[in-house]
Coordinates of C-alpha atoms in Angstrom, one line a residue:
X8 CA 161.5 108.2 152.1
X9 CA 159.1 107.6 154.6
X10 CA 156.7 106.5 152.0
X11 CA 159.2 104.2 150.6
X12 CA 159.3 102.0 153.6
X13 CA 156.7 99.4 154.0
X14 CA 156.8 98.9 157.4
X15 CA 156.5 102.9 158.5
X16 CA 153.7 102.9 155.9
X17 CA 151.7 100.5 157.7
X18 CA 152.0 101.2 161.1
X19 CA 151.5 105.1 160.0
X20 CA 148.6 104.0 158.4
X21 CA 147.1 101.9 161.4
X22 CA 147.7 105.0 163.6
X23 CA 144.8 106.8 163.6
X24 CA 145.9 110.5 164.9
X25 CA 148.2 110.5 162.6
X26 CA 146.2 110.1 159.5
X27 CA 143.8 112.2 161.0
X28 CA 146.7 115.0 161.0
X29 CA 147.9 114.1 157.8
X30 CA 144.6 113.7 155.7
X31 CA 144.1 117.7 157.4
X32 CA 147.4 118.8 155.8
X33 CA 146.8 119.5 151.9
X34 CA 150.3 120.3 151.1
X35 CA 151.1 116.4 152.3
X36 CA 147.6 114.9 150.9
X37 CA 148.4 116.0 147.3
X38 CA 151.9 115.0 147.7
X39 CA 151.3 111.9 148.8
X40 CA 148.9 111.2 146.6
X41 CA 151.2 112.1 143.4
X42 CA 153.4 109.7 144.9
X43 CA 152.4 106.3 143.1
X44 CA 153.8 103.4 145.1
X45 CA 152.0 104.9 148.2
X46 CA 148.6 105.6 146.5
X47 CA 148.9 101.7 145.6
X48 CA 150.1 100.7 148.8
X49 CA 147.5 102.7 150.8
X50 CA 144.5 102.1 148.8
X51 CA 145.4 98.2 148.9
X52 CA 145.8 98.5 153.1
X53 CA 142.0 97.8 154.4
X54 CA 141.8 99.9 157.5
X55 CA 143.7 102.8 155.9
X56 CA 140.8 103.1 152.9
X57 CA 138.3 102.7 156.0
X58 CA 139.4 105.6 158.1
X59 CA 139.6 107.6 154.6
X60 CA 136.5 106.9 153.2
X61 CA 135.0 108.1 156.4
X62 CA 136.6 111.3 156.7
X63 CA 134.5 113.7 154.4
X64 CA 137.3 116.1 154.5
X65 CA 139.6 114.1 153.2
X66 CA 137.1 112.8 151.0
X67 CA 136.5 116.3 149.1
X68 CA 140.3 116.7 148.9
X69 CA 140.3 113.2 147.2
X70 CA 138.0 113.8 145.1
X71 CA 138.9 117.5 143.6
X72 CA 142.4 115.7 143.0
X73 CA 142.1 114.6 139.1
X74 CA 145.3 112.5 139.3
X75 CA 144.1 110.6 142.5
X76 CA 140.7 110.1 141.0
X77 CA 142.3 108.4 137.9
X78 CA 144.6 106.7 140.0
X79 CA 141.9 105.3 142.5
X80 CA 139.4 104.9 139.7
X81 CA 141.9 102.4 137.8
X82 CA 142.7 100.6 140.7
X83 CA 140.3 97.2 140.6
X84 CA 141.0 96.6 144.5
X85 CA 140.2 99.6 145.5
X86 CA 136.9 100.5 143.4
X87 CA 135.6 96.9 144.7
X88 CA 136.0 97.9 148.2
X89 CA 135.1 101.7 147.6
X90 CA 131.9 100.7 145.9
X91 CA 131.1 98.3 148.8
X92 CA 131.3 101.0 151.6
X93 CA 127.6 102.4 152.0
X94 CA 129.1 105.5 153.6
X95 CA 131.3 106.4 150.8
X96 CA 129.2 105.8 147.8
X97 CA 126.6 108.2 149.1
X98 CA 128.8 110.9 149.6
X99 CA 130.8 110.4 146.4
X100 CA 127.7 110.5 145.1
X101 CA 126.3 113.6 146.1
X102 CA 129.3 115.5 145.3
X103 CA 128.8 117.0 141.8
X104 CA 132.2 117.5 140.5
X105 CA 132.9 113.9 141.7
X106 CA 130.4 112.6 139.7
X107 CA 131.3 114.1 136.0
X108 CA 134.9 113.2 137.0
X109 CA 133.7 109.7 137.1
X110 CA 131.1 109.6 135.0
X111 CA 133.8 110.7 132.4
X112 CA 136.3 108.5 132.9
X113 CA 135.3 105.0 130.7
X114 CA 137.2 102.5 132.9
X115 CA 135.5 103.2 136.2
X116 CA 132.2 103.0 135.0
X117 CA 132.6 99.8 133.5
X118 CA 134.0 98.3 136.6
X119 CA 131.3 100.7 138.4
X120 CA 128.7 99.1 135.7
X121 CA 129.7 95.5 136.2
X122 CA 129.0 95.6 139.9
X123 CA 126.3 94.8 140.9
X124 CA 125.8 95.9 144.2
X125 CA 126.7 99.3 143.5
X126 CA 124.4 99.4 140.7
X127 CA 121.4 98.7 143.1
X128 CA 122.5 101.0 145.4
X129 CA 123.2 103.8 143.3
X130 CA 119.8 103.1 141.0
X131 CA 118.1 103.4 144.8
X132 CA 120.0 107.1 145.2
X133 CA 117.6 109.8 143.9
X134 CA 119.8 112.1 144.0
X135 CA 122.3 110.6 142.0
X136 CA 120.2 108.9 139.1
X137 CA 118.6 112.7 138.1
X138 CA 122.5 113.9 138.2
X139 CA 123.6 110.7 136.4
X140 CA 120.6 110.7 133.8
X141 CA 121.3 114.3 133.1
X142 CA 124.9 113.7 132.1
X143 CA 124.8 113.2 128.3
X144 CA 128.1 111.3 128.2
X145 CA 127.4 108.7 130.9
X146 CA 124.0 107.9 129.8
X147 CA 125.3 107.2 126.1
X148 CA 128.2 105.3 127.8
X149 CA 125.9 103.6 130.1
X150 CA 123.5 102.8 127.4
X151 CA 126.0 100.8 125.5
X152 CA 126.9 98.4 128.3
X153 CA 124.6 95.3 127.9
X154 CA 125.1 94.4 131.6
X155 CA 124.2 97.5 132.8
X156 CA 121.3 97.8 130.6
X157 CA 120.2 94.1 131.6
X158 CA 121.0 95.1 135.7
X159 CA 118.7 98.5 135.3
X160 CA 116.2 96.8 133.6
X161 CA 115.4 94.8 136.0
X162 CA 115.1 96.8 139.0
X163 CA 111.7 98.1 139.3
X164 CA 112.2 101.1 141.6
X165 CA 114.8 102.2 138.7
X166 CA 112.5 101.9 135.8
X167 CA 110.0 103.7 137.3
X168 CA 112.0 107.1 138.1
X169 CA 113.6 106.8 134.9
X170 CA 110.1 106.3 133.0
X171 CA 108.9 109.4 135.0
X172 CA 112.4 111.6 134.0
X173 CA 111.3 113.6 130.8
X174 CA 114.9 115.0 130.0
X175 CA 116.2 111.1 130.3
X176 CA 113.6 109.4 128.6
X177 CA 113.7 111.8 125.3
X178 CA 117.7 111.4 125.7
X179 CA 116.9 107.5 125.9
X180 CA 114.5 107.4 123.0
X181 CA 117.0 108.8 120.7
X182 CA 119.9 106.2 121.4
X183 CA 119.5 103.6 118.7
X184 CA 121.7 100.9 120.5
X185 CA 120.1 101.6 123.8
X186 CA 116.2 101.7 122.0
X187 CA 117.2 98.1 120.7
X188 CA 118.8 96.6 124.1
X189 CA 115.5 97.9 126.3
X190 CA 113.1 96.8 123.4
X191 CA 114.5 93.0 123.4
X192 CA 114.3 92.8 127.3
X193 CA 111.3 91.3 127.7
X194 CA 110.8 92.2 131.4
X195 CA 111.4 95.9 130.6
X196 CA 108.8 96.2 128.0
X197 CA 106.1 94.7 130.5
X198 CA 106.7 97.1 133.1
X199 CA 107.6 99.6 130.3
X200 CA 104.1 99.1 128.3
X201 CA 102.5 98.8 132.2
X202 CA 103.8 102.5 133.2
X203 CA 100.8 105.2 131.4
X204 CA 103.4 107.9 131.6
X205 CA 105.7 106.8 129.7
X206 CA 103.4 104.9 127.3
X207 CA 101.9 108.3 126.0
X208 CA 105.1 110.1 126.3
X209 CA 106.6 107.7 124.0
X210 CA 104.1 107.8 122.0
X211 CA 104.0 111.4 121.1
X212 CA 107.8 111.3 120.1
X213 CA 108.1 111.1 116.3
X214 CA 111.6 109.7 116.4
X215 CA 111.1 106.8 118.9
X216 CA 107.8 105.6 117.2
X217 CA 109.6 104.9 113.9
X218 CA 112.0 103.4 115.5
X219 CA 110.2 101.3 117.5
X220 CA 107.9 100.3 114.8
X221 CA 110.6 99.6 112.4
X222 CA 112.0 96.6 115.3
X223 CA 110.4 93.7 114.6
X224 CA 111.1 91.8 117.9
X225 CA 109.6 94.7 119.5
X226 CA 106.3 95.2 117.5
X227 CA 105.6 91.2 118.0
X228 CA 106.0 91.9 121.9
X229 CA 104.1 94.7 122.0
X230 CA 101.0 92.9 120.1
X231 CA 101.0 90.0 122.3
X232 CA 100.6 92.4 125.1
X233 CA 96.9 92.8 125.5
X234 CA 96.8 95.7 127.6
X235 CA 99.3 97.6 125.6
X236 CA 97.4 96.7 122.3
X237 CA 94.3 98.2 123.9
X238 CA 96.0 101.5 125.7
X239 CA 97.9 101.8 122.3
X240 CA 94.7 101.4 120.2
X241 CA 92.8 103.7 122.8
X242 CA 95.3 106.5 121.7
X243 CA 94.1 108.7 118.7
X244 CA 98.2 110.5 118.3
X245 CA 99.5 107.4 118.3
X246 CA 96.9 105.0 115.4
X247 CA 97.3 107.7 113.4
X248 CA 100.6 108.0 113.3
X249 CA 101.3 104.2 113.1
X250 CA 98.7 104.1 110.8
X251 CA 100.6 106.0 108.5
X252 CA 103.9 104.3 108.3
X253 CA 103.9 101.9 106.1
X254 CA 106.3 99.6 107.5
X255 CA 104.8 99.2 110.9
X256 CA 101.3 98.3 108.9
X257 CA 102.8 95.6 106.8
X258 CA 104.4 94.5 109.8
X259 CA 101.3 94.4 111.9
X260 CA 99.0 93.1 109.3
X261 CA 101.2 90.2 109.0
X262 CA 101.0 89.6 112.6
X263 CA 98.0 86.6 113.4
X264 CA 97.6 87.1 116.4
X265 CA 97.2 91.0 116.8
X266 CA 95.1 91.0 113.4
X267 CA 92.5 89.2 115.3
X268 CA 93.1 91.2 118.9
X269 CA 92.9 93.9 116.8
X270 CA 90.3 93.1 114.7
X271 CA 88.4 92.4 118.3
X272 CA 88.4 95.8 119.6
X273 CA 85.4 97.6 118.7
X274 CA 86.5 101.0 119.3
X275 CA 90.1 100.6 117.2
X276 CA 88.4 99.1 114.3
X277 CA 86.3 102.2 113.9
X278 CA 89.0 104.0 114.3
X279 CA 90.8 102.5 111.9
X280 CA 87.9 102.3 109.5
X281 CA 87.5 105.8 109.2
X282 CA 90.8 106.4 108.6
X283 CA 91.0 107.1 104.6
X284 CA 94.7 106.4 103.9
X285 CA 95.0 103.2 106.6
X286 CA 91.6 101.7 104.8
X287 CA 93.3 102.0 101.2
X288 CA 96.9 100.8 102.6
X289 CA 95.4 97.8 104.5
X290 CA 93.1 97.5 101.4
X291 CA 96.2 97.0 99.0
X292 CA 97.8 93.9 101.2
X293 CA 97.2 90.9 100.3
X294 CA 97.5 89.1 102.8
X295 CA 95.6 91.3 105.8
X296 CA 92.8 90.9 103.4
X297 CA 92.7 87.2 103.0
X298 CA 93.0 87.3 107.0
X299 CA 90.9 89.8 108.0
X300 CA 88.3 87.8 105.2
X301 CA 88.6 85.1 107.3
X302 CA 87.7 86.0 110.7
X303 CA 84.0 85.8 111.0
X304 CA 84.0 88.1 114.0
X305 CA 85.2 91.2 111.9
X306 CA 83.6 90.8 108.8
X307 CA 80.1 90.9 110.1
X308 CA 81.3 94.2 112.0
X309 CA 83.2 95.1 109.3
X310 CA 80.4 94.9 106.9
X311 CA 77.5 96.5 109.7
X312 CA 79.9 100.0 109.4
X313 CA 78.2 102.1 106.8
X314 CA 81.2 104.3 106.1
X315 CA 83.5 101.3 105.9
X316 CA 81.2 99.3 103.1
X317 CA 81.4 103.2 101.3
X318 CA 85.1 103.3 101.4
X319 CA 85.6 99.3 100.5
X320 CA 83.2 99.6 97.8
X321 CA 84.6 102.5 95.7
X322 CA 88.4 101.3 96.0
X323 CA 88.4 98.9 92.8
X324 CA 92.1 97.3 94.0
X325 CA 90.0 95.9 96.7
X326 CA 86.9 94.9 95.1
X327 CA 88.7 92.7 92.8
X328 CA 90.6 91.2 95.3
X329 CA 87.5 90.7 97.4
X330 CA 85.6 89.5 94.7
X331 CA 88.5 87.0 93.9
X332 CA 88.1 85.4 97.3
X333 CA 85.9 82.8 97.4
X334 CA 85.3 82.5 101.1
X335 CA 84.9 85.9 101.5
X336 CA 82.3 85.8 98.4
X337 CA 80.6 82.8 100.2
X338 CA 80.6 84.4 103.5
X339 CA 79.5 88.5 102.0
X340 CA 76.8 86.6 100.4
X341 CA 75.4 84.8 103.7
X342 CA 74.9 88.2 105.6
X343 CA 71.8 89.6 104.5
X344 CA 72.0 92.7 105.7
X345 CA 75.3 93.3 103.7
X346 CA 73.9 92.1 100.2
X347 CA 70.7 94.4 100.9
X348 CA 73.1 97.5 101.5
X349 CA 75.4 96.4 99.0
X350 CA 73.2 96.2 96.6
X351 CA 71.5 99.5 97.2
X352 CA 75.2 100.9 96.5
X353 CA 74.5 101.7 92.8
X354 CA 78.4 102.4 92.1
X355 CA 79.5 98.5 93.9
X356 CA 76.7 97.4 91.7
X357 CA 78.4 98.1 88.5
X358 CA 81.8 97.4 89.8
X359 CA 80.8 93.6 90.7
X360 CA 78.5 93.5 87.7
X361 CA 81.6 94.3 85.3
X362 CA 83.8 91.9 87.2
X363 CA 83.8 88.9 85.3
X364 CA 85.1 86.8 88.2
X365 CA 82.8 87.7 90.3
X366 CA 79.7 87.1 88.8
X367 CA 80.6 83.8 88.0
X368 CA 81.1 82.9 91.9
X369 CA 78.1 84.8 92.8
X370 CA 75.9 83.0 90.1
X371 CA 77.2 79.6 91.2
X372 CA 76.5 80.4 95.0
X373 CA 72.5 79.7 95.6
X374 CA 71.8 81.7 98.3
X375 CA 73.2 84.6 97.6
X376 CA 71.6 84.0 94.0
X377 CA 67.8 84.0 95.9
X378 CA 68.9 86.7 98.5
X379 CA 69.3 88.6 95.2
X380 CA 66.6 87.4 93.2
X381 CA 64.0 88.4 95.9
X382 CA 65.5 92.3 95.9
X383 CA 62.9 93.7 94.0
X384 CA 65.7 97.1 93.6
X385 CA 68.5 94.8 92.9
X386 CA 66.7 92.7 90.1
X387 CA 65.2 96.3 88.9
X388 CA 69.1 97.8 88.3
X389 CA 70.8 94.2 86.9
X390 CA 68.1 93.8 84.4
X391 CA 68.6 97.6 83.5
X392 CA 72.7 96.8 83.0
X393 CA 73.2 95.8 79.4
X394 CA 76.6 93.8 80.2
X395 CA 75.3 92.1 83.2
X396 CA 72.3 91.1 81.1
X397 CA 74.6 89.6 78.6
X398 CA 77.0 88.1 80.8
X399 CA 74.4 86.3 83.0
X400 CA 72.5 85.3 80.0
X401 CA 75.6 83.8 78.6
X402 CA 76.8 81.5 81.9
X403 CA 74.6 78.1 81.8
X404 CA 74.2 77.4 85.4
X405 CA 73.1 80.9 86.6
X406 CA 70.1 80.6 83.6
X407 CA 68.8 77.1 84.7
X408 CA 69.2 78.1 88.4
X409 CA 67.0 81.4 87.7
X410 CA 65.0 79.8 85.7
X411 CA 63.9 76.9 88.1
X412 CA 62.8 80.0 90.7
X413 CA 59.4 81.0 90.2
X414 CA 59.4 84.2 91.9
X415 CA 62.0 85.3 89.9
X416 CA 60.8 84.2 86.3
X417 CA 57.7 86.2 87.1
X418 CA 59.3 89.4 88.0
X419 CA 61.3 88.6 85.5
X420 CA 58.9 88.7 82.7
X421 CA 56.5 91.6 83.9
X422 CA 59.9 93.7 83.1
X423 CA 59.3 94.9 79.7
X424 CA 62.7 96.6 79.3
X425 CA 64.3 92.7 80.3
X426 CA 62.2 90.8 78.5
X427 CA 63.1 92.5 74.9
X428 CA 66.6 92.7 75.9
X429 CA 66.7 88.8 76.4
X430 CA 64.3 88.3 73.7
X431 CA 67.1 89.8 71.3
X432 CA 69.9 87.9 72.5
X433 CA 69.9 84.9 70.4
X434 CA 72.2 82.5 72.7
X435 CA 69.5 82.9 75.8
X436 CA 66.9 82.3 73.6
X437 CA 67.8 78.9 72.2
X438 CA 69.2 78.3 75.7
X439 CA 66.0 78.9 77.3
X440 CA 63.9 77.3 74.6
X441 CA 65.8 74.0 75.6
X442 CA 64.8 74.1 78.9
X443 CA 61.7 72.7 79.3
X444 CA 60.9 73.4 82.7
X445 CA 61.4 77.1 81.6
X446 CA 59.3 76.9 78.9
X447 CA 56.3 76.0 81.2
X448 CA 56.4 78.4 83.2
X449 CA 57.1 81.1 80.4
X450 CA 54.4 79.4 78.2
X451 CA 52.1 79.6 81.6
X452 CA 52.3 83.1 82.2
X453 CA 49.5 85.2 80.0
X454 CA 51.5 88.2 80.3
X455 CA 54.8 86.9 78.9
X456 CA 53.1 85.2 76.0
X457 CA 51.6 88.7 74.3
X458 CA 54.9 90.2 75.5
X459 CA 57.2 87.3 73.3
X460 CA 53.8 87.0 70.3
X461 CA 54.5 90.5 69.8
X462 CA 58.0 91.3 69.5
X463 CA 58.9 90.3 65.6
X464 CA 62.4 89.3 66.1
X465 CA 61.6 87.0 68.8
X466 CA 58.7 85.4 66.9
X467 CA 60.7 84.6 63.9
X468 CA 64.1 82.9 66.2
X469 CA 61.5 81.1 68.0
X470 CA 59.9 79.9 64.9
X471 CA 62.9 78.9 63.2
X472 CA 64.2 76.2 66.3
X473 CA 62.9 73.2 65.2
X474 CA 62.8 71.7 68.8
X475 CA 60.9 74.7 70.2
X476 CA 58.4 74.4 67.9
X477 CA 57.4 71.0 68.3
X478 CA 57.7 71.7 72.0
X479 CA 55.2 74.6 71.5
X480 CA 52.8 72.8 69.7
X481 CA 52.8 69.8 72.1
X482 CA 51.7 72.2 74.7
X483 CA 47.8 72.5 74.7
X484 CA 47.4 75.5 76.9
X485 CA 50.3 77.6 74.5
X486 CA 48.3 76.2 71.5
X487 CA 44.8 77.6 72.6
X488 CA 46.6 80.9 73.7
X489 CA 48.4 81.0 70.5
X490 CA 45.7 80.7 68.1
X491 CA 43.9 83.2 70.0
X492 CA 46.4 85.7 69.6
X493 CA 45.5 87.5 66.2
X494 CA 48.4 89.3 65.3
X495 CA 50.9 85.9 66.3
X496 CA 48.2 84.4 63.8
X497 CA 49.1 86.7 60.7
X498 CA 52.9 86.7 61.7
X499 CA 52.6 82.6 62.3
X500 CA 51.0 82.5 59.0
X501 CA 53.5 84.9 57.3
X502 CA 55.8 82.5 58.1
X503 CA 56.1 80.0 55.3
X504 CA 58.6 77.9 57.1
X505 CA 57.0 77.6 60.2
X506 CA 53.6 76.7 58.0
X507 CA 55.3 74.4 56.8
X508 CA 56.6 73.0 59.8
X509 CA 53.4 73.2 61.6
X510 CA 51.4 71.5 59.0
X511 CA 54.1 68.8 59.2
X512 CA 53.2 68.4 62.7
X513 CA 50.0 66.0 63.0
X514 CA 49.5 66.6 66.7
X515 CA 49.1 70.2 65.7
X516 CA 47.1 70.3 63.3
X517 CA 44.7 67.9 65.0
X518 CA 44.5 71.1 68.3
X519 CA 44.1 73.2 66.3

């Protein structure tokens, strides 16, 4: 009755022995706090929720009661208020049972959540965030409130004690919706990817890396963070273990900005380059290669790393693709100390020999073709490779340019095994035969000339193009060298055709 009736309410509630004596009194407390109207009445009268809040007695009562906690806890007035009293909230907080009752109950802790005050304040309590952060329900329930997330986020003291909580973070890492929130809030990952701890703690936990590697927005954070990239990189666990999923490598390769960070970092890219199954995954994308081709900086390192040239140069996918990149061509062939080591790989030798493409680039390219020509070991192993013989004989430009370089023409021709390989391949021959400057020197060069006089075959194409012989027999020196030559005399003479020819030829037969 007395409950009923405003006015005794009130002044009962403003007399403060008499709540005293009546918050003391259990059997009254839980009645009046199963009484409805009164619980709304009380909890909306200011100095009544005062005096309550700061008697812990009452307070424990309170709090043990399920019904009043529901009751209070759906009450908007009242949780405001409650959650503004300092006193309260630390006490309410330290009281375990309390705490699940709360934690439990999803309407409170969204109003709890959306507070913000209280969310400073509790985030400050110690106490209170390891009881909280053990609580499996809340922190799922908590996790999958954007404004607490964004609110929690933010406060640094919080971040850190939660970053330093192993049971929370592990509980964290596995929360999908949660992982996704924290990893689009920029300022979290900064402080986050700033915290050590956390960073290698993270790192080791199989579940989370996938994840994280598998969110885009978060993996283009994370490589614009310098100092991450380089903790990150500086971790052995962790490169292998990105450098293994295949997402997270197409993902990063396509990433400008971290390629070249990345490709930067001295110690990663060694890392990285002795890593077999990275090497032939990065090797297979198409576009990290036509990137990492392109950066200046990390090819010349790139191609100063023994193993790396080793691993490069006996996966074929990559050859050819490497071949087929012109820049890269241009700028492989510029770096002598790459084409000398290159070169001295007999099993890349082959490979690039056999590649069509390749040759055709490298031919057309001058100073790679005079870097090359001047290997005494290179020129040694190409003229010893049947098809490279063929194909080089066979592309125009490469010819006229080799033969225009003395040094080359002279090594050239002391190679016996090269010089009756060429002489039997009849498109060189007429091809050289037409080129006059070639001729010259070849004509020049005592050695070559008892070489070419004494191989048949060679004899008998060269005396059967008409324009070679007339060039021949214009040339004094070749004349007197050629009639000298016994056995080219008897062959010459064998010759009816080229008797014939030569007898036609008045400026001939007037040398000789």
């Amino acid at each position: 009755m007395l409950i009923r009736d405003n006015i005794v309410c009130h002044m009962l509630i403003r007399d403060n022995m008499f709540c005293h004596m009546l918050i003391r009194d259990n059997m009254f407390c839980h009645m009046l706090i199963r009484d409805n109207m009164f619980c709304h009445m009380l909890i909306r009268d200011n100095m009544f929720c005062h005096i309550l809040i700061r008697d812990n007695m009452f307070c424990h009562i309170l709090i043990r009661d399920n019904m009043f906690c529901h009751i209070l806890i759906r009450d908007n007035m009242l949780c405001h208020m409650l959650i503004r009293d300092n006193m309260f909230c630390h006490m309410f907080i330290r009281d375990n049972m309390f705490c699940h009752i709360l934690i439990r109950d999803n309407m409170f802790c969204h109003i709890l959540i959306r507070d913000n005050m209280f969310c400073h304040m509790f985030i400050r309590d110690n106490m209170f965030c390891h009881i909280l952060i053990r609580d499996n329900m809340f922190c799922h329930m908590l996790i999958r409130d954007n404004i607490f997330c964004h609110i929690l986020i933010r406060d640094n003291m919080f971040c850190h004690m939660l970053i330093r909580d192993n049971m929370f973070c592990h509980m964290l890492i596995r929360d999908n919706m949660f992982c996704h929130i924290l990893i689009r809030d920029n300022m979290f990952c900064h402080i986050l990817i700033r915290d050590n701890m956390f960073c290698h703690m993270f790192i080791r936990d199989n579940m989370f890396c996938h994840m994280l590697i598998r969110d885009n927005m978060f993996c283009h954070m994370l490589i614009r963070d310098n100092m991450l990239c380089h903790m990150l990189i500086r971790d052995n666990m962790f490169c292998h273990k990105l450098i293994r999923d295949n997402m997270f490598c197409h993902m990063l390769i396509r990433d400008n900005m971290f390629c070249h960070m990345l490709i930067r970092d001295n110690m990663f890219c060694h890392m990285l380059i002795r890593d077999n199954m990275f090497c032939h995954m990065l090797i297979r994308d198409n576009m990290f290669c036509h990137m990492f081709i392109r950066d200046n900086m990390f090819c010349h390192m790139l191609i100063r790393d023994n193993m790396f040239c080793h691993i490069l140069i006996r996966d074929n996918m990559l050859c050819h693709m490497l071949i087929r990149d012109n820049m890269f061509c241009h700028m492989l062939i510029r770096d002598n100390m790459f084409c000398h080591m290159l070169i001295r790989d007999n099993m890349f030798c082959h490979m690039l020999i056999r590649d069509n493409m390749f040759c055709h680039i490298l031919i057309r390219d001058n100073i790679f073709c005079h870097i090359l020509i001047r290997d005494n070991m290179f020129c040694h192993m190409l003229i010893r490779d049947n098809m490279f013989c063929q194909m080089l004989i066979r592309d125009n430009m490469f010819c006229h340019m080799l033969i225009r370089d003395n040094m080359f023409c002279h090594m050239l021709i002391r190679d016996s095994m090269f010089c009756h390989m060429l002489i039997r391949d009849n498109m060189f021959c007429h091809m050289f035969i037409r080129d006059n400057m070639f001729c010259h020197i070849l004509i020049r060069d005592n050695m070559y000339c008892h070489i070419l006089i004494r191989d048949n075959m060679f004899c008998h194409i060269l005396i059967r193009d008409n324009m070679f012989c007339h060039m021949l027999i214009r040339d004094n020196m070749f004349c007197h060298i050629l009639i000298r030559d016994n056995m080219f005399c008897h062959i010459l003479i064998r010759d009816n055709m080229f008797c014939h020819m030569l007898i036609r030829d008045n400026m001939f037969c007037n040398s000789s």
